[in-house]
CSV table of C-alpha atoms in Angstrom, one decimal:
chain,number,residue,atom,x,y,z
A,8,MET,CA,73.0,102.7,91.3
A,9,ASP,CA,71.9,105.6,89.3
A,10,ILE,CA,74.7,106.0,86.5
A,11,VAL,CA,73.0,109.3,85.5
A,12,GLN,CA,73.1,110.8,89.2
A,13,LEU,CA,76.8,109.7,89.2
A,14,LEU,CA,77.7,111.5,86.2
A,15,PHE,CA,76.6,114.8,87.9
A,16,GLU,CA,78.7,114.1,91.0
A,17,ALA,CA,81.9,116.4,91.1
A,18,GLY,CA,83.8,113.7,93.0
A,19,PHE,CA,83.3,111.2,90.0
A,20,TRP,CA,84.7,113.9,87.6
A,21,ALA,CA,87.7,114.8,90.1
A,22,ALA,CA,88.5,111.1,89.9
A,23,THR,CA,88.2,110.9,85.9
A,24,VAL,CA,90.5,114.0,85.6
A,25,ARG,CA,92.8,112.4,88.0
A,26,MET,CA,92.8,109.0,86.2
A,27,ALA,CA,93.0,110.8,82.8
A,28,THR,CA,96.4,112.5,83.8
A,29,PRO,CA,99.1,109.9,82.6
A,30,LEU,CA,96.8,109.4,79.4
A,31,ILE,CA,97.2,113.0,78.8
A,32,PHE,CA,101.0,113.3,79.1
A,33,GLY,CA,101.4,110.0,77.1
A,34,THR,CA,98.9,110.9,74.3
A,35,ILE,CA,100.2,114.6,73.9
A,36,GLY,CA,103.7,113.0,73.8
A,37,GLU,CA,102.7,110.5,71.0
A,38,LEU,CA,100.9,113.1,69.1
A,39,ILE,CA,103.9,115.4,69.0
A,40,CYS,CA,106.2,112.3,67.7
A,41,GLU,CA,103.3,111.5,64.8
A,42,ARG,CA,102.9,115.0,63.8
A,43,ALA,CA,106.2,115.0,62.9
A,44,GLY,CA,105.7,111.9,60.7
A,45,VAL,CA,107.2,109.2,63.5
A,46,LEU,CA,105.4,106.4,65.2
A,47,ASN,CA,106.6,105.9,68.8
A,48,LEU,CA,105.5,102.4,69.7
A,49,GLY,CA,108.3,102.6,72.5
A,50,ILE,CA,105.8,104.6,74.6
A,51,GLU,CA,104.8,101.7,76.8
A,52,GLY,CA,108.4,101.1,77.8
A,53,ILE,CA,109.1,104.8,78.2
A,54,MET,CA,106.2,105.3,80.4
A,55,ALA,CA,107.5,102.5,82.8
A,56,ALA,CA,111.2,104.0,82.7
A,57,GLY,CA,109.4,107.3,83.7
A,58,CYS,CA,107.7,105.3,86.5
A,59,MET,CA,110.9,103.8,87.9
A,60,THR,CA,113.1,106.8,87.4
A,61,GLY,CA,111.1,109.4,89.3
A,62,TRP,CA,110.1,107.2,92.1
A,63,THR,CA,113.8,106.2,92.6
A,64,TRP,CA,115.0,109.8,92.7
A,65,VAL,CA,112.7,110.5,95.2
A,66,TYR,CA,113.3,107.5,97.2
A,67,PHE,CA,116.9,108.0,97.4
A,68,GLY,CA,116.5,111.7,98.8
A,69,GLY,CA,115.7,113.7,95.7
A,70,ASP,CA,112.7,116.3,95.6
A,71,LEU,CA,109.4,115.5,93.8
A,72,TRP,CA,109.8,118.0,91.1
A,73,THR,CA,113.4,117.1,90.3
A,74,GLY,CA,112.4,113.5,89.9
A,75,VAL,CA,109.7,114.7,87.2
A,76,LEU,CA,112.6,116.4,85.4
A,77,VAL,CA,115.0,113.3,85.6
A,78,ALA,CA,112.2,111.2,84.6
A,79,ALA,CA,111.6,113.6,81.6
A,80,VAL,CA,115.3,113.5,80.6
A,81,VAL,CA,115.4,109.5,80.7
A,82,GLY,CA,112.4,109.8,78.5
A,83,ALA,CA,114.1,112.1,76.2
A,84,MET,CA,117.2,109.8,76.2
A,85,PHE,CA,114.9,106.9,75.1
A,86,GLY,CA,113.5,109.2,72.5
A,87,LEU,CA,117.0,109.8,70.9
A,88,LEU,CA,117.7,106.3,70.6
A,89,HIS,CA,114.6,105.8,68.9
A,90,ALA,CA,115.3,108.8,66.5
A,91,VAL,CA,118.7,107.7,65.8
A,92,PHE,CA,117.4,104.5,64.3
A,93,THR,CA,114.1,105.5,62.5
A,94,VAL,CA,115.1,109.1,61.6
A,95,HIS,CA,118.6,108.9,60.7
A,96,LEU,CA,118.9,105.1,59.7
A,97,GLY,CA,115.4,105.0,58.3
A,98,LEU,CA,115.0,101.6,60.1
A,99,SER,CA,111.4,100.4,60.6
A,100,GLN,CA,109.3,102.5,63.2
A,101,HIS,CA,107.3,99.6,64.3
A,102,VAL,CA,110.2,97.3,65.1
A,103,THR,CA,112.5,99.9,66.6
A,104,GLY,CA,109.4,101.0,68.8
A,105,LEU,CA,108.7,97.7,69.9
A,106,GLY,CA,112.2,97.1,70.7
A,107,ILE,CA,112.5,100.3,72.7
A,108,THR,CA,109.4,99.2,74.7
A,109,MET,CA,111.1,95.9,75.7
A,110,LEU,CA,114.4,97.6,76.3
A,111,ALA,CA,113.2,100.3,78.6
A,112,THR,CA,110.7,98.0,80.4
A,113,ALA,CA,113.6,95.4,81.0
A,114,ILE,CA,116.0,98.1,82.1
A,115,SER,CA,113.5,99.6,84.6
A,116,SER,CA,112.9,96.2,86.1
A,117,PHE,CA,116.7,95.3,86.2
A,118,VAL,CA,117.6,98.9,87.8
A,119,PHE,CA,114.8,98.5,90.3
A,120,ARG,CA,115.9,95.0,91.4
A,121,MET,CA,119.7,95.9,91.4
A,122,LEU,CA,119.0,99.0,93.7
A,123,LEU,CA,116.4,97.1,96.0
A,124,PRO,CA,117.4,93.3,95.7
A,125,ASN,CA,116.0,92.5,99.0
A,126,VAL,CA,112.3,94.0,98.7
A,127,THR,CA,109.4,91.9,99.2
A,128,THR,CA,106.8,94.7,99.3
A,129,PRO,CA,107.2,97.9,97.1
A,130,PRO,CA,108.7,100.8,99.3
A,131,LYS,CA,106.8,104.1,99.6
A,132,ILE,CA,107.5,107.7,99.2
A,133,ILE,CA,105.6,110.8,100.0
A,134,PRO,CA,104.0,111.8,96.6
A,135,PHE,CA,102.7,115.1,95.4
A,136,GLN,CA,99.6,116.1,97.6
A,137,PRO,CA,96.2,117.5,96.0
A,138,LEU,CA,96.9,121.3,95.7
A,139,GLU,CA,93.9,123.6,96.4
A,140,ILE,CA,94.3,126.9,94.1
A,141,PRO,CA,92.8,129.9,96.2
A,142,PHE,CA,89.3,131.3,94.9
A,143,LEU,CA,89.6,128.8,91.9
A,144,SER,CA,88.8,125.8,94.2
A,145,ASP,CA,85.9,127.6,95.4
A,146,ILE,CA,84.0,127.5,92.2
A,147,PRO,CA,81.0,125.3,92.3
A,148,PHE,CA,81.6,121.9,90.7
A,149,LEU,CA,84.4,123.0,88.4
A,150,GLY,CA,86.5,124.0,91.5
A,151,LYS,CA,86.5,120.4,93.0
A,152,VAL,CA,86.9,118.9,89.8
A,153,VAL,CA,89.9,120.7,88.3
A,154,PHE,CA,91.3,123.1,90.8
A,155,THR,CA,91.9,120.5,94.1
A,156,GLN,CA,94.1,118.0,92.0
A,157,SER,CA,97.7,117.1,92.2
A,158,PRO,CA,100.1,119.7,90.7
A,159,MET,CA,100.9,117.4,88.1
A,160,THR,CA,97.5,117.3,87.0
A,161,ILE,CA,97.3,120.9,86.5
A,162,LEU,CA,100.8,120.4,84.7
A,163,ALA,CA,99.0,118.2,82.4
A,164,LEU,CA,96.2,120.4,81.4
A,165,PHE,CA,98.5,123.3,80.8
A,166,THR,CA,100.5,121.1,78.8
A,167,VAL,CA,97.5,120.5,76.3
A,168,VAL,CA,97.0,124.2,76.0
A,169,GLY,CA,100.7,124.8,75.3
A,170,VAL,CA,101.2,122.4,72.8
A,171,ALA,CA,98.0,123.2,71.0
A,172,TYR,CA,99.2,126.7,70.7
A,173,PHE,CA,102.7,125.6,69.8
A,174,LEU,CA,101.5,123.4,66.9
A,175,ARG,CA,99.0,126.1,65.5
A,176,LYS,CA,100.4,129.5,66.3
A,177,THR,CA,104.3,129.4,66.2
A,178,PRO,CA,106.5,128.9,63.2
A,179,ALA,CA,108.3,126.1,65.0
A,180,GLY,CA,105.2,124.2,65.7
A,181,LEU,CA,104.1,124.7,61.8
A,182,ALA,CA,107.4,123.5,60.6
A,183,LEU,CA,106.8,120.4,63.0
A,184,CYS,CA,103.5,119.7,61.6
A,185,MET,CA,104.9,120.2,57.8
A,186,THR,CA,107.4,117.7,58.6
A,187,GLY,CA,104.7,115.0,59.2
A,188,GLU,CA,102.9,116.2,55.9
A,189,ASN,CA,105.4,117.1,53.3
A,190,PRO,CA,109.0,117.0,54.5
A,191,MET,CA,110.3,117.8,51.2
A,192,ALA,CA,108.6,121.4,51.6
A,193,VAL,CA,110.3,121.9,54.9
A,194,GLU,CA,113.6,121.0,53.3
A,195,SER,CA,113.3,123.4,50.6
A,196,GLN,CA,112.8,126.1,53.2
A,197,GLY,CA,116.4,125.4,54.5
A,198,LEU,CA,115.2,123.4,57.5
A,199,SER,CA,116.5,119.9,58.7
A,200,VAL,CA,113.9,117.5,58.7
A,201,PHE,CA,116.4,115.2,60.6
A,202,ALA,CA,116.5,117.9,63.4
A,203,ILE,CA,112.9,118.5,63.6
A,204,ARG,CA,112.0,114.9,63.9
A,205,THR,CA,114.6,114.1,66.4
A,206,TRP,CA,113.7,116.9,68.4
A,207,ALA,CA,110.0,116.1,68.4
A,208,VAL,CA,110.3,112.5,69.2
A,209,MET,CA,112.7,113.4,72.1
A,210,MET,CA,110.1,116.0,73.6
A,211,GLY,CA,107.3,113.5,72.8
A,212,SER,CA,109.1,110.7,74.6
A,213,ALA,CA,109.9,113.3,77.7
A,214,LEU,CA,106.1,113.6,78.1
A,215,MET,CA,105.5,110.0,77.9
A,216,ALA,CA,108.1,109.7,80.7
A,217,VAL,CA,106.4,112.3,82.8
A,218,GLY,CA,103.0,110.3,82.5
A,219,GLY,CA,104.7,107.5,83.8
A,220,ALA,CA,106.3,109.4,86.7
A,221,PHE,CA,102.7,110.6,87.6
A,222,LEU,CA,101.9,107.0,88.4
A,223,THR,CA,104.6,106.6,91.1
A,224,MET,CA,104.8,110.2,92.3
A,225,SER,CA,101.2,111.4,92.5
A,226,ALA,CA,98.7,108.6,91.8
A,227,PHE,CA,100.4,105.9,93.9
A,228,ASP,CA,103.4,106.2,96.4
A,229,ALA,CA,105.3,103.0,95.3
A,230,PHE,CA,106.8,101.4,92.2
A,231,TYR,CA,106.1,97.8,90.9
A,232,ILE,CA,106.6,95.9,87.8
A,233,GLY,CA,103.8,96.3,85.4
A,234,MET,CA,102.1,99.4,86.9
A,235,VAL,CA,101.7,101.1,83.3
A,236,ASN,CA,99.4,98.4,82.6
A,237,GLY,CA,98.8,99.1,78.8
A,238,ARG,CA,98.2,102.8,79.1
A,239,GLY,CA,100.8,103.4,76.4
A,240,TRP,CA,99.0,101.4,74.0
A,241,ILE,CA,95.8,103.1,74.8
A,242,CYS,CA,97.6,106.6,74.2
A,243,ILE,CA,98.2,105.4,70.8
A,244,ALA,CA,94.7,104.7,69.9
A,245,LEU,CA,93.6,107.9,71.6
A,246,VAL,CA,95.9,110.0,69.1
A,247,VAL,CA,94.0,108.4,66.2
A,248,PHE,CA,90.6,109.0,68.0
A,249,ALA,CA,91.7,112.7,68.3
A,250,SER,CA,92.5,113.0,64.6
A,251,TRP,CA,96.1,114.3,65.9
A,252,ASN,CA,94.6,117.3,67.5
A,253,PRO,CA,95.4,118.2,71.1
A,254,GLY,CA,92.0,119.6,72.0
A,255,LYS,CA,90.3,116.2,70.8
A,256,ALA,CA,93.0,114.3,72.5
A,257,LEU,CA,92.0,115.8,75.8
A,258,VAL,CA,88.5,115.0,75.3
A,259,GLY,CA,89.3,111.4,74.5
A,260,THR,CA,91.5,110.7,77.4
A,261,LEU,CA,88.6,112.1,79.6
A,262,ILE,CA,86.2,109.9,77.9
A,263,PHE,CA,88.3,106.7,78.5
A,264,ALA,CA,89.2,107.7,82.2
A,265,ALA,CA,85.5,108.4,82.7
A,266,PHE,CA,84.4,104.8,81.4
A,267,ASP,CA,87.3,103.5,83.8
A,268,ALA,CA,86.2,105.6,86.5
A,269,LEU,CA,82.5,104.4,85.9
A,270,GLN,CA,83.5,100.6,85.8
A,271,MET,CA,85.2,100.8,89.2
A,272,ARG,CA,82.1,102.4,90.8
A,273,VAL,CA,79.7,100.1,89.0
A,274,GLN,CA,81.9,96.9,90.2
A,275,GLN,CA,81.7,98.3,93.9
A,276,GLN,CA,78.1,98.7,93.9
A,277,SER,CA,77.2,95.5,92.2
A,278,GLY,CA,79.3,93.0,94.2
A,279,MET,CA,80.3,89.7,92.5
A,280,VAL,CA,76.9,89.2,90.7
A,281,ILE,CA,78.9,89.8,87.4
A,282,PRO,CA,82.7,88.8,87.0
A,283,TYR,CA,84.8,91.7,87.8
A,284,GLN,CA,86.7,91.0,84.4
A,285,PHE,CA,83.5,92.1,82.4
A,286,TYR,CA,83.9,95.6,84.1
A,287,LEU,CA,87.7,95.7,83.6
A,288,MET,CA,87.0,95.3,79.9
A,289,MET,CA,84.4,98.0,79.6
A,290,PRO,CA,86.7,101.0,79.1
A,291,TYR,CA,88.7,99.1,76.3
A,292,VAL,CA,85.5,97.8,74.5
A,293,PHE,CA,84.0,101.4,74.5
A,294,SER,CA,87.2,102.7,73.3
A,295,ILE,CA,87.7,100.4,70.5
A,296,VAL,CA,84.1,101.1,69.2
A,297,ALA,CA,84.9,105.0,69.6
A,298,LEU,CA,88.2,104.2,67.7
A,299,ILE,CA,86.3,102.6,64.8
A,300,ILE,CA,84.0,105.2,64.3
A,301,MET,CA,86.5,108.1,64.5
A,302,SER,CA,89.2,106.6,62.5
A,303,ARG,CA,87.1,106.6,59.3
A,304,ARG,CA,87.2,110.2,59.5
A,305,SER,CA,90.8,110.7,60.7
A,306,ALA,CA,93.1,112.5,58.5
A,307,TYR,CA,96.7,111.1,59.5
A,308,PRO,CA,100.0,112.9,58.7
A,309,LYS,CA,100.9,112.0,55.1
A,310,ALA,CA,104.5,111.4,55.9
A,311,LEU,CA,103.6,109.3,59.0
A,312,LEU,CA,105.8,106.0,58.9
A,313,VAL,CA,107.8,107.2,55.7
A,314,PRO,CA,111.6,107.6,56.1
A,315,PHE,CA,113.2,110.9,54.8
A,316,ARG,CA,116.2,110.7,52.7
A,317,LYS,CA,117.8,114.1,51.9
A,318,GLY,CA,117.7,114.8,48.3
A,319,GLU,CA,115.2,111.9,47.2
A,320,ARG,CA,111.8,112.9,45.7
């Protein structure tokens, strides 16, 4: 197989954008949390909760977009729980985040088993279908890559643009960024650091859950335990790779997804000459290498992981 030729195929890049979608939601959600000074290691569990919640809503008769909204609300509630412990009580962000991951994952599995106790094969729903945007989908190459995707993929791309504009151009966004850099300066302006961080963690967690919902409501049509498959941890690494910049985060997710799509194509073409585990590890190895290179130049938020206590300097 000619890999160079593959890189010029619209179908390959369309698959890359599709596979990047849950990573885009998760990475942007984690980026919002960290720009406010809070590390959210609960992302893996929150994405699992989004998977289960969105799918369950649709399976029991709800519509797809309401399922996305319900998943976002559930993610925001887990974010609120994380914020209570880390922002308001000042507890360890690492320990709390891992606890949220275990809690959300366990609850998702438990609720699924309680609702469908006798299921042996994952039940299916009718997921989002690819959406062809008139005129735009006819653009050579780009039309097939971007404008024939699931509505949730289009939403993810708009989310990147919206968050980038919010963080750079709006007073609220600038206040959020400053909360992650110098919370005392934010407090001196009469703003509540606690409120800003709580809001940021809730909104970021909502996006993480929507990323999980994409897996069951767009990429696949069923829910099964473990389907997040480490995507949450990759999102955390991609935030560092992107130097906490939404635009670079989009590039990072596309690079990882391209490696993932590439390993699938290479694996199909090469047969079993090389063990399939080698191909599966390719995206992660390249991600680690890229992370090492980029992290040396990353300027992380100065107040990241630092609890804020009002009045202390």
